């Protein structure tokens, strides 16, 4: 199914650069079932790769020049040299491929110039991780072409470093690991502390269920202050509680309340409560998937949304409206997925309820002034990054 994509990307490469690419690689976007903002707290996440992917055709050059072009860009070919790469040296979307080359050089590898053409069907800024898809596709292509043999969890860490230190977005490591390490038909249970991971089978059809993805059409902005502010709040809370990361707080109920009371600001208490309860929700979700109790996942998702909305304060009216409308229309559970402030909502439901749910959400949006119409698709767990040709 991906071969036609690969052929198109390769043809476009030839039209742009007047020669054949050495190969075509793709890396997927993702949804996260549960475990939001836990990844920079050394915690647990449970992402699923999507069929939507970034595809890159690449060929090496021997003059140290890098040329990059995106079908979703402004039409221009951005050009720079490997030698001149330093954090922030390339602006705009080309910062992502530039960051990938920079981080490989920082990691001690001899990085040549390249010609690169990108085509992606992961929507930008929709919380489906188009940035990690792009960066992981470039890193995998380079790893392969240069014969570096970097293991995927480490490649994910390099991709994170490129996004943190080159692009300047303070993201955790979930998106990159999801893109590189997910497997078809499974969710990836990842411990971001030590990068240990396990594929947890997710056979939605066998359980008579689907995951409906609702694009709220509200674009988030990761690099903005709100994400950073929360990350810093989590780090301060961990310091104040005397733990390495909030992952180390395992208390629940009255014990958790007593711990939270030690934090001096209400906001720090709320941030901490989200991370601690969210880690527990990931573990609960994994137990349910292991037991084949997929329907019981619904309330866990919905509780995760309430925690994002009330404690971590990363939801928005469009996400809340989609979640509420889905639940009223009979969904088993729903939550905003991704970094927050819009993006996508995932809905767990029976297939027969999908038309009613999409109609209810569309109607709720249409009733509001200035809201974009939502978009919908169903998610099928797709494979992680790979070479297409
Ligand atoms: P998300 O990763 O949730 O989609 P981000 O803000 O992290 O949102 O990343 C989106 C950015 O990634 C875009 O603004 C653009 O710079 C870059 N990007 C992603 N895919 C492409 C593409 N196909 N072409 C050009 N730039 C892209
Ligand atoms: Mg991103």
mmCIF file of C-alpha atoms and ligand atoms in Angstrom:
data_model
loop_
_atom_site.group_PDB
_atom_site.id
_atom_site.type_symbol
_atom_site.label_atom_id
_atom_site.label_comp_id
_atom_site.label_asym_id
_atom_site.label_seq_id
_atom_site.Cartn_x
_atom_site.Cartn_y
_atom_site.Cartn_z
ATOM 1 C CA UNK A 1 0.000 0.000 0.000
ATOM 2 C CA UNK A 2 2.950 2.304 0.614
ATOM 3 C CA UNK A 3 4.710 1.530 -2.645
ATOM 4 C CA UNK A 4 2.626 4.051 -4.642
ATOM 5 C CA UNK A 5 3.549 6.711 -2.073
ATOM 6 C CA UNK A 6 7.218 5.808 -2.378
ATOM 7 C CA UNK A 7 7.084 5.992 -6.170
ATOM 8 C CA UNK A 8 5.464 9.443 -6.082
ATOM 9 C CA UNK A 9 8.000 10.824 -3.603
ATOM 10 C CA UNK A 10 10.848 9.381 -5.695
ATOM 11 C CA UNK A 11 9.435 10.874 -8.917
ATOM 12 C CA UNK A 12 9.075 14.279 -7.306
ATOM 13 C CA UNK A 13 12.668 14.000 -6.106
ATOM 14 C CA UNK A 14 13.842 13.346 -9.668
ATOM 15 C CA UNK A 15 11.847 16.323 -10.975
ATOM 16 C CA UNK A 16 13.393 18.599 -8.330
ATOM 17 C CA UNK A 17 17.002 17.497 -8.302
ATOM 18 C CA UNK A 18 17.495 15.850 -11.681
ATOM 19 C CA UNK A 19 18.755 12.521 -10.333
ATOM 20 C CA UNK A 20 17.469 9.400 -8.579
ATOM 21 C CA UNK A 21 17.153 9.260 -4.778
ATOM 22 C CA UNK A 22 19.153 6.556 -3.003
ATOM 23 C CA UNK A 23 16.020 5.482 -1.128
ATOM 24 C CA UNK A 24 12.674 6.457 0.370
ATOM 25 C CA UNK A 25 11.868 6.208 4.086
ATOM 26 C CA UNK A 26 8.719 6.882 6.037
ATOM 27 C CA UNK A 27 7.934 7.625 9.671
ATOM 28 C CA UNK A 28 4.373 7.797 11.025
ATOM 29 C CA UNK A 29 2.450 10.267 13.126
ATOM 30 C CA UNK A 30 0.741 8.958 16.245
ATOM 31 C CA UNK A 31 -2.090 9.255 18.671
ATOM 32 C CA UNK A 32 -1.510 8.704 22.358
ATOM 33 C CA UNK A 33 -4.059 6.429 24.049
ATOM 34 C CA UNK A 34 -3.190 7.750 27.488
ATOM 35 C CA UNK A 35 -0.172 9.251 29.299
ATOM 36 C CA UNK A 36 -0.073 12.963 28.488
ATOM 37 C CA UNK A 37 2.799 15.209 29.635
ATOM 38 C CA UNK A 38 4.235 12.235 31.511
ATOM 39 C CA UNK A 39 7.156 11.773 29.122
ATOM 40 C CA UNK A 40 9.263 14.653 30.453
ATOM 41 C CA UNK A 41 8.505 13.446 33.992
ATOM 42 C CA UNK A 42 10.235 10.086 33.428
ATOM 43 C CA UNK A 43 6.777 8.481 33.262
ATOM 44 C CA UNK A 44 4.712 6.087 31.161
ATOM 45 C CA UNK A 45 3.009 6.587 27.787
ATOM 46 C CA UNK A 46 0.907 4.402 25.472
ATOM 47 C CA UNK A 47 0.998 5.730 21.901
ATOM 48 C CA UNK A 48 -0.235 4.118 18.680
ATOM 49 C CA UNK A 49 1.264 4.832 15.234
ATOM 50 C CA UNK A 50 -1.081 6.088 12.509
ATOM 51 C CA UNK A 51 -1.139 5.248 8.792
ATOM 52 C CA UNK A 52 -0.415 8.958 8.245
ATOM 53 C CA UNK A 53 3.300 9.408 7.690
ATOM 54 C CA UNK A 54 6.134 11.674 6.592
ATOM 55 C CA UNK A 55 7.987 10.236 3.580
ATOM 56 C CA UNK A 56 11.432 11.388 2.518
ATOM 57 C CA UNK A 57 13.459 10.640 -0.590
ATOM 58 C CA UNK A 58 17.156 11.254 0.022
ATOM 59 C CA UNK A 59 20.456 11.128 -1.857
ATOM 60 C CA UNK A 60 23.866 12.040 -0.497
ATOM 61 C CA UNK A 61 26.084 14.823 -1.906
ATOM 62 C CA UNK A 62 29.843 15.075 -1.692
ATOM 63 C CA UNK A 63 30.083 18.863 -1.284
ATOM 64 C CA UNK A 64 28.577 19.275 2.206
ATOM 65 C CA UNK A 65 25.567 21.163 0.807
ATOM 66 C CA UNK A 66 22.072 20.339 2.074
ATOM 67 C CA UNK A 67 18.985 21.033 -0.036
ATOM 68 C CA UNK A 68 15.535 20.310 1.363
ATOM 69 C CA UNK A 69 12.088 20.642 -0.162
ATOM 70 C CA UNK A 70 8.616 19.865 1.194
ATOM 71 C CA UNK A 71 5.413 19.303 -0.789
ATOM 72 C CA UNK A 72 3.700 21.030 2.123
ATOM 73 C CA UNK A 73 6.190 23.921 2.230
ATOM 74 C CA UNK A 74 6.298 27.250 0.411
ATOM 75 C CA UNK A 75 7.610 25.689 -2.805
ATOM 76 C CA UNK A 76 11.187 26.830 -2.229
ATOM 77 C CA UNK A 77 14.209 24.595 -1.844
ATOM 78 C CA UNK A 78 16.030 25.591 1.365
ATOM 79 C CA UNK A 79 19.811 25.351 1.125
ATOM 80 C CA UNK A 80 22.531 25.358 3.801
ATOM 81 C CA UNK A 81 25.764 23.531 4.566
ATOM 82 C CA UNK A 82 26.423 20.823 7.148
ATOM 83 C CA UNK A 83 29.462 22.726 8.449
ATOM 84 C CA UNK A 84 27.420 25.808 9.299
ATOM 85 C CA UNK A 85 24.825 23.958 11.395
ATOM 86 C CA UNK A 86 24.366 25.356 14.905
ATOM 87 C CA UNK A 87 21.177 25.538 17.030
ATOM 88 C CA UNK A 88 18.788 27.943 15.341
ATOM 89 C CA UNK A 89 20.964 28.398 12.242
ATOM 90 C CA UNK A 90 18.144 27.312 9.918
ATOM 91 C CA UNK A 91 14.652 28.791 10.374
ATOM 92 C CA UNK A 92 11.169 27.618 9.371
ATOM 93 C CA UNK A 93 10.239 24.025 8.644
ATOM 94 C CA UNK A 94 13.767 23.251 7.349
ATOM 95 C CA UNK A 95 14.924 23.513 10.989
ATOM 96 C CA UNK A 96 13.600 19.963 11.471
ATOM 97 C CA UNK A 97 15.779 18.230 8.853
ATOM 98 C CA UNK A 98 18.636 20.594 9.761
ATOM 99 C CA UNK A 99 18.255 19.577 13.419
ATOM 100 C CA UNK A 100 18.381 15.909 12.460
ATOM 101 C CA UNK A 101 21.708 16.394 10.633
ATOM 102 C CA UNK A 102 23.043 18.613 13.440
ATOM 103 C CA UNK A 103 22.302 16.046 16.135
ATOM 104 C CA UNK A 104 23.994 13.248 14.167
ATOM 105 C CA UNK A 105 27.084 15.432 13.797
ATOM 106 C CA UNK A 106 26.948 16.255 17.541
ATOM 107 C CA UNK A 107 26.741 12.512 18.214
ATOM 108 C CA UNK A 108 30.100 12.145 16.493
ATOM 109 C CA UNK A 109 29.163 10.966 13.011
ATOM 110 C CA UNK A 110 30.596 12.227 9.728
ATOM 111 C CA UNK A 111 27.512 13.744 8.089
ATOM 112 C CA UNK A 112 27.563 14.457 4.348
ATOM 113 C CA UNK A 113 25.424 16.908 2.422
ATOM 114 C CA UNK A 114 22.102 15.591 1.137
ATOM 115 C CA UNK A 115 19.293 16.388 -1.264
ATOM 116 C CA UNK A 116 15.959 15.708 0.387
ATOM 117 C CA UNK A 117 12.333 15.824 -0.678
ATOM 118 C CA UNK A 118 9.521 15.444 1.878
ATOM 119 C CA UNK A 119 5.875 14.615 1.434
ATOM 120 C CA UNK A 120 3.703 14.098 4.517
ATOM 121 C CA UNK A 121 0.046 13.438 5.140
ATOM 122 C CA UNK A 122 0.318 14.031 8.891
ATOM 123 C CA UNK A 123 -1.560 17.304 9.437
ATOM 124 C CA UNK A 124 0.601 20.034 11.062
ATOM 125 C CA UNK A 125 -0.062 21.183 14.579
ATOM 126 C CA UNK A 126 -2.996 18.777 15.010
ATOM 127 C CA UNK A 127 -1.425 16.933 17.911
ATOM 128 C CA UNK A 128 -0.601 13.949 15.671
ATOM 129 C CA UNK A 129 3.104 14.678 15.778
ATOM 130 C CA UNK A 130 3.965 15.787 12.269
ATOM 131 C CA UNK A 131 7.228 17.217 13.613
ATOM 132 C CA UNK A 132 8.491 13.929 15.048
ATOM 133 C CA UNK A 133 7.357 12.062 11.918
ATOM 134 C CA UNK A 134 9.427 14.415 9.777
ATOM 135 C CA UNK A 135 12.468 14.333 12.033
ATOM 136 C CA UNK A 136 12.391 10.552 12.487
ATOM 137 C CA UNK A 137 12.057 9.960 8.740
ATOM 138 C CA UNK A 138 15.196 12.053 8.147
ATOM 139 C CA UNK A 139 17.120 10.398 10.981
ATOM 140 C CA UNK A 140 16.202 6.894 9.864
ATOM 141 C CA UNK A 141 17.201 7.722 6.284
ATOM 142 C CA UNK A 142 20.596 9.030 7.429
ATOM 143 C CA UNK A 143 21.157 6.138 9.833
ATOM 144 C CA UNK A 144 20.456 3.729 7.009
ATOM 145 C CA UNK A 145 22.439 5.510 4.267
ATOM 146 C CA UNK A 146 25.462 6.046 6.510
ATOM 147 C CA UNK A 147 25.250 2.528 7.961
ATOM 148 C CA UNK A 148 25.281 3.866 11.528
ATOM 149 C CA UNK A 149 23.126 1.094 13.028
ATOM 150 C CA UNK A 150 21.834 3.304 15.825
ATOM 151 C CA UNK A 151 19.221 1.429 17.849
ATOM 152 C CA UNK A 152 15.774 2.915 17.590
ATOM 153 C CA UNK A 153 15.289 4.004 21.215
ATOM 154 C CA UNK A 154 18.579 5.888 20.957
ATOM 155 C CA UNK A 155 17.596 7.355 17.603
ATOM 156 C CA UNK A 156 14.417 8.586 19.333
ATOM 157 C CA UNK A 157 16.522 10.271 22.020
ATOM 158 C CA UNK A 158 18.595 11.951 19.288
ATOM 159 C CA UNK A 159 15.411 13.140 17.568
ATOM 160 C CA UNK A 160 14.201 14.569 20.882
ATOM 161 C CA UNK A 161 17.516 16.339 21.382
ATOM 162 C CA UNK A 162 17.270 17.836 17.899
ATOM 163 C CA UNK A 163 13.766 19.135 18.648
ATOM 164 C CA UNK A 164 14.800 20.435 22.113
ATOM 165 C CA UNK A 165 18.172 21.937 21.341
ATOM 166 C CA UNK A 166 18.092 22.761 17.640
ATOM 167 C CA UNK A 167 14.436 23.654 16.966
ATOM 168 C CA UNK A 168 13.876 24.903 20.523
ATOM 169 C CA UNK A 169 10.710 22.973 21.440
ATOM 170 C CA UNK A 170 10.851 21.509 24.989
ATOM 171 C CA UNK A 171 9.081 18.246 24.055
ATOM 172 C CA UNK A 172 9.498 14.870 25.760
ATOM 173 C CA UNK A 173 10.505 11.652 24.027
ATOM 174 C CA UNK A 174 7.125 10.033 23.375
ATOM 175 C CA UNK A 175 6.444 11.249 19.835
ATOM 176 C CA UNK A 176 9.822 10.247 18.448
ATOM 177 C CA UNK A 177 9.754 6.834 20.147
ATOM 178 C CA UNK A 178 6.219 6.206 18.910
ATOM 179 C CA UNK A 179 7.219 7.053 15.355
ATOM 180 C CA UNK A 180 10.314 4.838 15.424
ATOM 181 C CA UNK A 181 9.239 1.943 17.653
ATOM 182 C CA UNK A 182 5.492 1.317 17.275
ATOM 183 C CA UNK A 183 4.294 -1.923 15.674
ATOM 184 C CA UNK A 184 1.243 -2.630 13.565
ATOM 185 C CA UNK A 185 -1.805 -3.704 15.566
ATOM 186 C CA UNK A 186 -0.319 -2.633 18.879
ATOM 187 C CA UNK A 187 0.069 0.208 21.332
ATOM 188 C CA UNK A 188 3.584 0.915 22.580
ATOM 189 C CA UNK A 189 3.907 0.769 26.366
ATOM 190 C CA UNK A 190 6.983 2.920 26.994
ATOM 191 C CA UNK A 191 8.765 3.748 30.225
ATOM 192 C CA UNK A 192 10.440 7.043 29.334
ATOM 193 C CA UNK A 193 12.856 6.762 32.279
ATOM 194 C CA UNK A 194 14.881 3.906 30.824
ATOM 195 C CA UNK A 195 13.224 3.629 27.381
ATOM 196 C CA UNK A 196 12.140 0.047 28.144
ATOM 197 C CA UNK A 197 9.123 -0.835 26.030
ATOM 198 C CA UNK A 198 6.595 -3.492 25.152
ATOM 199 C CA UNK A 199 4.135 -3.897 22.288
ATOM 200 C CA UNK A 200 0.647 -4.305 23.745
ATOM 201 C CA UNK A 201 -1.747 -5.897 21.214
ATOM 202 C CA UNK A 202 -4.646 -3.564 20.385
ATOM 203 C CA UNK A 203 -7.202 -5.466 18.325
ATOM 204 C CA UNK A 204 -10.053 -2.980 18.267
ATOM 205 C CA UNK A 205 -12.044 -4.823 15.586
ATOM 206 C CA UNK A 206 -12.013 -8.084 17.555
ATOM 207 C CA UNK A 207 -13.469 -6.199 20.508
ATOM 208 C CA UNK A 208 -16.147 -4.655 18.274
ATOM 209 C CA UNK A 209 -14.718 -1.181 18.776
ATOM 210 C CA UNK A 210 -13.134 1.689 16.869
ATOM 211 C CA UNK A 211 -11.008 4.649 17.799
ATOM 212 C CA UNK A 212 -12.477 7.714 16.186
ATOM 213 C CA UNK A 213 -10.106 10.654 15.843
ATOM 214 C CA UNK A 214 -11.646 14.131 15.896
ATOM 215 C CA UNK A 215 -9.458 16.934 14.603
ATOM 216 C CA UNK A 216 -10.703 19.987 16.515
ATOM 217 C CA UNK A 217 -8.955 22.181 13.923
ATOM 218 C CA UNK A 218 -7.487 24.244 16.741
ATOM 219 C CA UNK A 219 -3.759 24.444 16.095
ATOM 220 C CA UNK A 220 -1.619 24.049 19.167
ATOM 221 C CA UNK A 221 1.852 25.561 19.517
ATOM 222 C CA UNK A 222 4.401 23.400 21.363
ATOM 223 C CA UNK A 223 7.258 25.812 21.389
ATOM 224 C CA UNK A 224 5.103 28.403 23.100
ATOM 225 C CA UNK A 225 5.317 29.336 26.743
ATOM 226 C CA UNK A 226 2.380 27.285 28.023
ATOM 227 C CA UNK A 227 4.101 23.948 27.409
ATOM 228 C CA UNK A 228 7.381 25.188 28.867
ATOM 229 C CA UNK A 229 5.583 26.665 31.874
ATOM 230 C CA UNK A 230 4.051 23.312 32.746
ATOM 231 C CA UNK A 231 7.289 21.487 32.237
ATOM 232 C CA UNK A 232 9.042 23.890 34.595
ATOM 233 C CA UNK A 233 6.206 23.543 37.135
ATOM 234 C CA UNK A 234 6.664 19.764 37.108
ATOM 235 C CA UNK A 235 10.411 20.105 37.607
ATOM 236 C CA UNK A 236 9.940 22.533 40.519
ATOM 237 C CA UNK A 237 7.387 20.233 42.121
ATOM 238 C CA UNK A 238 9.760 17.265 41.861
ATOM 239 C CA UNK A 239 12.508 19.360 43.516
ATOM 240 C CA UNK A 240 10.201 20.484 46.298
ATOM 241 C CA UNK A 241 9.090 16.897 46.938
ATOM 242 C CA UNK A 242 12.683 15.685 46.947
ATOM 243 C CA UNK A 243 12.304 13.236 44.051
ATOM 244 C CA UNK A 244 14.253 12.956 40.807
ATOM 245 C CA UNK A 245 11.092 13.270 38.700
ATOM 246 C CA UNK A 246 7.343 13.239 39.353
ATOM 247 C CA UNK A 247 7.369 9.640 38.113
ATOM 248 C CA UNK A 248 8.779 8.765 41.526
ATOM 249 C CA UNK A 249 5.611 9.892 43.316
ATOM 250 C CA UNK A 250 3.505 6.750 43.477
ATOM 251 C CA UNK A 251 1.017 7.733 46.171
ATOM 252 C CA UNK A 252 -2.775 7.645 45.753
ATOM 253 C CA UNK A 253 -5.801 8.800 47.751
ATOM 254 C CA UNK A 254 -5.172 10.434 51.177
ATOM 255 C CA UNK A 255 -1.458 9.673 50.931
ATOM 256 C CA UNK A 256 -1.261 11.646 47.666
ATOM 257 C CA UNK A 257 -3.243 14.514 49.189
ATOM 258 C CA UNK A 258 -0.821 14.691 52.107
ATOM 259 C CA UNK A 259 2.076 14.860 49.679
ATOM 260 C CA UNK A 260 0.416 17.518 47.563
ATOM 261 C CA UNK A 261 -0.177 19.619 50.681
ATOM 262 C CA UNK A 262 3.587 20.008 50.921
ATOM 263 C CA UNK A 263 3.619 22.013 47.684
ATOM 264 C CA UNK A 264 3.339 25.762 48.276
ATOM 265 C CA UNK A 265 1.198 26.736 45.259
ATOM 266 C CA UNK A 266 -2.207 25.399 44.137
ATOM 267 C CA UNK A 267 -0.945 25.236 40.547
ATOM 268 C CA UNK A 268 1.954 22.963 41.486
ATOM 269 C CA UNK A 269 -0.466 20.690 43.344
ATOM 270 C CA UNK A 270 -2.681 20.422 40.274
ATOM 271 C CA UNK A 271 0.219 19.776 37.882
ATOM 272 C CA UNK A 272 1.610 17.097 40.177
ATOM 273 C CA UNK A 273 -1.767 15.435 40.692
ATOM 274 C CA UNK A 274 -2.216 15.176 36.917
ATOM 275 C CA UNK A 275 1.165 13.542 36.347
ATOM 276 C CA UNK A 276 0.825 11.109 39.256
ATOM 277 C CA UNK A 277 -2.718 10.020 38.376
ATOM 278 C CA UNK A 278 -1.937 9.951 34.650
ATOM 279 C CA UNK A 279 0.941 7.521 35.169
ATOM 280 C CA UNK A 280 -1.462 5.299 37.124
ATOM 281 C CA UNK A 281 -3.982 5.541 34.275
ATOM 282 C CA UNK A 282 -1.373 4.312 31.798
ATOM 283 C CA UNK A 283 -0.645 1.298 33.985
ATOM 284 C CA UNK A 284 -4.379 0.639 34.347
ATOM 285 C CA UNK A 285 -4.884 0.916 30.573
ATOM 286 C CA UNK A 286 -2.086 -1.586 29.947
ATOM 287 C CA UNK A 287 -3.636 -4.018 32.446
ATOM 288 C CA UNK A 288 -6.997 -3.695 30.674
ATOM 289 C CA UNK A 289 -5.477 -4.264 27.220
ATOM 290 C CA UNK A 290 -3.531 -7.268 28.511
ATOM 291 C CA UNK A 291 -6.783 -8.695 29.926
ATOM 292 C CA UNK A 292 -8.658 -8.030 26.684
ATOM 293 C CA UNK A 293 -11.040 -5.674 28.511
ATOM 294 C CA UNK A 294 -11.041 -2.955 25.857
ATOM 295 C CA UNK A 295 -14.449 -1.538 26.703
ATOM 296 C CA UNK A 296 -13.261 -0.778 30.224
ATOM 297 C CA UNK A 297 -10.643 1.519 28.708
ATOM 298 C CA UNK A 298 -13.372 4.095 28.053
ATOM 299 C CA UNK A 299 -13.688 5.520 31.578
ATOM 300 C CA UNK A 300 -9.890 5.628 31.902
ATOM 301 C CA UNK A 301 -9.694 7.817 28.800
ATOM 302 C CA UNK A 302 -12.444 10.090 30.053
ATOM 303 C CA UNK A 303 -10.816 10.429 33.480
ATOM 304 C CA UNK A 304 -7.597 11.348 31.654
ATOM 305 C CA UNK A 305 -9.434 14.115 29.855
ATOM 306 C CA UNK A 306 -10.862 15.522 33.084
ATOM 307 C CA UNK A 307 -7.358 15.556 34.533
ATOM 308 C CA UNK A 308 -5.966 17.417 31.506
ATOM 309 C CA UNK A 309 -8.836 19.890 31.663
ATOM 310 C CA UNK A 310 -9.059 20.520 35.412
ATOM 311 C CA UNK A 311 -5.575 19.811 36.757
ATOM 312 C CA UNK A 312 -3.066 20.286 33.950
ATOM 313 C CA UNK A 313 -5.132 23.028 32.247
ATOM 314 C CA UNK A 314 -4.175 22.047 28.693
ATOM 315 C CA UNK A 315 -7.610 21.561 27.176
ATOM 316 C CA UNK A 316 -9.668 24.102 25.240
ATOM 317 C CA UNK A 317 -13.409 24.649 24.591
ATOM 318 C CA UNK A 318 -13.304 22.765 21.281
ATOM 319 C CA UNK A 319 -11.703 19.672 22.854
ATOM 320 C CA UNK A 320 -14.067 19.738 25.834
ATOM 321 C CA UNK A 321 -17.054 20.115 23.527
ATOM 322 C CA UNK A 322 -15.957 17.167 21.360
ATOM 323 C CA UNK A 323 -15.444 14.960 24.438
ATOM 324 C CA UNK A 324 -18.777 15.922 25.997
ATOM 325 C CA UNK A 325 -20.746 15.528 22.748
ATOM 326 C CA UNK A 326 -19.155 12.114 22.097
ATOM 327 C CA UNK A 327 -20.046 10.863 25.572
ATOM 328 C CA UNK A 328 -23.625 12.122 25.330
ATOM 329 C CA UNK A 329 -23.891 10.327 21.952
ATOM 330 C CA UNK A 330 -22.921 7.040 23.619
ATOM 331 C CA UNK A 331 -19.120 6.806 23.317
ATOM 332 C CA UNK A 332 -17.372 4.581 25.881
ATOM 333 C CA UNK A 333 -14.720 7.211 26.527
ATOM 334 C CA UNK A 334 -12.997 10.220 25.001
ATOM 335 C CA UNK A 335 -10.025 12.479 25.589
ATOM 336 C CA UNK A 336 -7.846 15.088 23.946
ATOM 337 C CA UNK A 337 -4.604 13.478 22.714
ATOM 338 C CA UNK A 338 -1.169 15.059 22.233
ATOM 339 C CA UNK A 339 0.461 18.074 23.805
ATOM 340 C CA UNK A 340 -2.784 19.963 24.317
ATOM 341 C CA UNK A 341 -4.511 23.281 23.642
ATOM 342 C CA UNK A 342 -6.459 21.767 20.769
ATOM 343 C CA UNK A 343 -5.255 19.263 18.218
ATOM 344 C CA UNK A 344 -7.164 15.975 18.207
ATOM 345 C CA UNK A 345 -9.604 14.160 20.468
ATOM 346 C CA UNK A 346 -9.817 10.348 20.451
ATOM 347 C CA UNK A 347 -13.127 8.600 21.009
ATOM 348 C CA UNK A 348 -13.531 4.907 21.899
ATOM 349 C CA UNK A 349 -16.824 3.567 20.629
ATOM 350 C CA UNK A 350 -18.725 0.883 18.755
ATOM 351 C CA UNK A 351 -18.654 1.392 14.957
ATOM 352 C CA UNK A 352 -22.459 1.723 14.828
ATOM 353 C CA UNK A 353 -22.296 4.823 17.005
ATOM 354 C CA UNK A 354 -19.766 6.667 14.833
ATOM 355 C CA UNK A 355 -22.315 8.443 12.580
ATOM 356 C CA UNK A 356 -24.261 9.708 15.600
ATOM 357 C CA UNK A 357 -21.119 10.852 17.374
ATOM 358 C CA UNK A 358 -19.675 12.692 14.377
ATOM 359 C CA UNK A 359 -23.047 14.354 13.716
ATOM 360 C CA UNK A 360 -23.326 15.434 17.361
ATOM 361 C CA UNK A 361 -19.821 16.916 17.413
ATOM 362 C CA UNK A 362 -20.280 18.655 14.046
ATOM 363 C CA UNK A 363 -23.579 20.147 15.231
ATOM 364 C CA UNK A 364 -22.074 21.345 18.520
ATOM 365 C CA UNK A 365 -19.236 23.062 16.610
ATOM 366 C CA UNK A 366 -21.586 24.584 14.024
ATOM 367 C CA UNK A 367 -23.550 26.185 16.851
ATOM 368 C CA UNK A 368 -20.488 28.154 17.961
ATOM 369 C CA UNK A 369 -19.282 31.363 16.338
ATOM 370 C CA UNK A 370 -15.964 31.150 14.557
ATOM 371 C CA UNK A 371 -15.210 27.481 15.229
ATOM 372 C CA UNK A 372 -13.731 25.538 12.321
ATOM 373 C CA UNK A 373 -15.697 22.477 11.241
ATOM 374 C CA UNK A 374 -14.117 19.379 12.860
ATOM 375 C CA UNK A 375 -12.583 16.603 10.731
ATOM 376 C CA UNK A 376 -12.860 12.878 11.475
ATOM 377 C CA UNK A 377 -11.061 9.618 10.731
ATOM 378 C CA UNK A 378 -10.734 6.244 12.421
ATOM 379 C CA UNK A 379 -7.314 5.164 13.659
ATOM 380 C CA UNK A 380 -5.886 1.755 12.818
ATOM 381 C CA UNK A 381 -2.611 0.919 14.623
ATOM 382 C CA UNK A 382 0.050 1.153 11.883
ATOM 383 C CA UNK A 383 3.730 0.102 11.749
ATOM 384 C CA UNK A 384 6.601 2.297 12.927
ATOM 385 C CA UNK A 385 9.176 3.994 10.704
ATOM 386 C CA UNK A 386 10.698 1.958 7.870
ATOM 387 C CA UNK A 387 12.421 2.061 4.514
ATOM 388 C CA UNK A 388 9.974 1.918 1.605
ATOM 389 C CA UNK A 389 12.453 1.446 -1.245
HETATM 390 P P1 LIG B 1 2.740 18.534 15.542
HETATM 391 O O1 LIG B 1 4.030 17.811 15.705
HETATM 392 O O2 LIG B 1 1.780 18.236 16.658
HETATM 393 O O3 LIG B 1 2.098 18.343 14.215
HETATM 394 P P2 LIG B 1 4.485 20.795 15.839
HETATM 395 O O4 LIG B 1 4.207 22.236 16.068
HETATM 396 O O5 LIG B 1 5.317 20.078 16.804
HETATM 397 O O6 LIG B 1 3.056 20.104 15.662
HETATM 398 O O7 LIG B 1 5.148 20.628 14.413
HETATM 399 C C1 LIG B 1 4.592 21.225 13.261
HETATM 400 C C2 LIG B 1 5.692 21.808 12.417
HETATM 401 O O8 LIG B 1 6.454 20.743 11.821
HETATM 402 C C3 LIG B 1 5.183 22.616 11.254
HETATM 403 O O9 LIG B 1 4.912 23.944 11.634
HETATM 404 C C4 LIG B 1 6.354 22.527 10.272
HETATM 405 O O10 LIG B 1 7.371 23.448 10.641
HETATM 406 C C5 LIG B 1 6.896 21.137 10.541
HETATM 407 N N1 LIG B 1 6.392 20.172 9.563
HETATM 408 C C6 LIG B 1 5.756 19.019 9.811
HETATM 409 N N2 LIG B 1 5.462 18.356 8.663
HETATM 410 C C7 LIG B 1 5.915 19.113 7.647
HETATM 411 C C8 LIG B 1 5.888 19.005 6.211
HETATM 412 N N3 LIG B 1 5.321 17.976 5.607
HETATM 413 N N4 LIG B 1 6.450 19.995 5.501
HETATM 414 C C9 LIG B 1 6.999 21.052 6.101
HETATM 415 N N5 LIG B 1 7.039 21.208 7.430
HETATM 416 C C10 LIG B 1 6.506 20.268 8.217
HETATM 417 MG MG1 LIG B 2 5.369 18.074 17.346
#
